[in-house]
Amino acid sequence: MTKYQYYMNKSDKETQIAIEFAKKGEQALAQFHKNASNGFKEKARNLTIEEGEKEI
């Protein structure tokens, strides 16, 4: 798995957690996990090509 894939997978997992909390009416926790998802996406986007292709 590359570093880019790792960050995007973490983002996807955080989005799923956010959805589950939103379904339960826990808006603060849903927002927290959505923000975490956005943070992981941003980290992935800020990687250079070389960094993103590194296996971890």
mmCIF file of C-alpha atoms in Angstrom:
data_model
loop_
_atom_site.group_PDB
_atom_site.id
_atom_site.type_symbol
_atom_site.label_atom_id
_atom_site.label_comp_id
_atom_site.label_asym_id
_atom_site.label_seq_id
_atom_site.Cartn_x
_atom_site.Cartn_y
_atom_site.Cartn_z
ATOM 1 C CA MET A 1 0.000 0.000 0.000
ATOM 2 C CA THR A 2 1.333 3.415 -0.900
ATOM 3 C CA LYS A 3 1.339 6.412 1.408
ATOM 4 C CA TYR A 4 -1.323 8.039 -0.778
ATOM 5 C CA GLN A 5 -3.569 4.978 -0.545
ATOM 6 C CA TYR A 6 -3.054 4.850 3.207
ATOM 7 C CA TYR A 7 -4.240 8.425 3.710
ATOM 8 C CA MET A 8 -7.199 7.993 1.373
ATOM 9 C CA ASN A 9 -8.248 4.778 3.142
ATOM 10 C CA LYS A 10 -8.063 6.573 6.492
ATOM 11 C CA SER A 11 -10.208 9.339 5.007
ATOM 12 C CA ASP A 12 -12.809 6.836 3.808
ATOM 13 C CA LYS A 13 -12.953 5.156 7.224
ATOM 14 C CA GLU A 14 -13.420 8.483 8.975
ATOM 15 C CA THR A 15 -16.233 9.359 6.577
ATOM 16 C CA GLN A 16 -17.987 6.083 7.398
ATOM 17 C CA ILE A 17 -17.649 6.775 11.116
ATOM 18 C CA ALA A 18 -19.042 10.283 10.572
ATOM 19 C CA ILE A 19 -22.044 8.852 8.735
ATOM 20 C CA GLU A 20 -22.754 6.411 11.561
ATOM 21 C CA PHE A 21 -22.655 9.180 14.165
ATOM 22 C CA ALA A 22 -24.862 11.394 12.002
ATOM 23 C CA LYS A 23 -27.444 8.587 11.771
ATOM 24 C CA LYS A 24 -27.447 8.396 15.587
ATOM 25 C CA GLY A 25 -27.979 12.142 15.860
ATOM 26 C CA GLU A 26 -24.514 12.788 17.281
ATOM 27 C CA GLN A 27 -23.743 15.840 15.192
ATOM 28 C CA ALA A 28 -20.654 16.971 17.111
ATOM 29 C CA LEU A 29 -18.961 13.592 16.727
ATOM 30 C CA ALA A 30 -20.066 13.364 13.108
ATOM 31 C CA GLN A 31 -18.473 16.754 12.420
ATOM 32 C CA PHE A 32 -15.281 15.744 14.243
ATOM 33 C CA HIS A 33 -14.865 12.625 12.099
ATOM 34 C CA LYS A 34 -15.767 14.499 8.904
ATOM 35 C CA ASN A 35 -13.036 17.019 9.729
ATOM 36 C CA ALA A 36 -10.609 14.149 10.334
ATOM 37 C CA SER A 37 -11.572 12.715 6.941
ATOM 38 C CA ASN A 38 -10.883 16.056 5.287
ATOM 39 C CA GLY A 39 -7.527 16.253 7.070
ATOM 40 C CA PHE A 40 -6.417 12.880 5.723
ATOM 41 C CA LYS A 41 -7.505 13.866 2.205
ATOM 42 C CA GLU A 42 -5.521 17.074 2.504
ATOM 43 C CA LYS A 43 -2.435 15.151 3.632
ATOM 44 C CA ALA A 44 -2.807 12.852 0.610
ATOM 45 C CA ARG A 45 -3.178 15.792 -1.756
ATOM 46 C CA ASN A 46 -0.112 17.535 -0.344
ATOM 47 C CA LEU A 47 2.199 14.584 -0.969
ATOM 48 C CA THR A 48 4.686 14.858 -3.777
ATOM 49 C CA ILE A 49 4.456 12.137 -6.403
ATOM 50 C CA GLU A 50 7.550 10.489 -4.977
ATOM 51 C CA GLU A 51 6.181 10.560 -1.435
ATOM 52 C CA GLY A 52 2.763 9.321 -2.516
ATOM 53 C CA GLU A 53 4.207 6.348 -4.371
ATOM 54 C CA LYS A 54 6.318 5.139 -1.429
ATOM 55 C CA GLU A 55 5.220 1.821 -0.005
ATOM 56 C CA ILE A 56 4.488 1.741 3.695
#
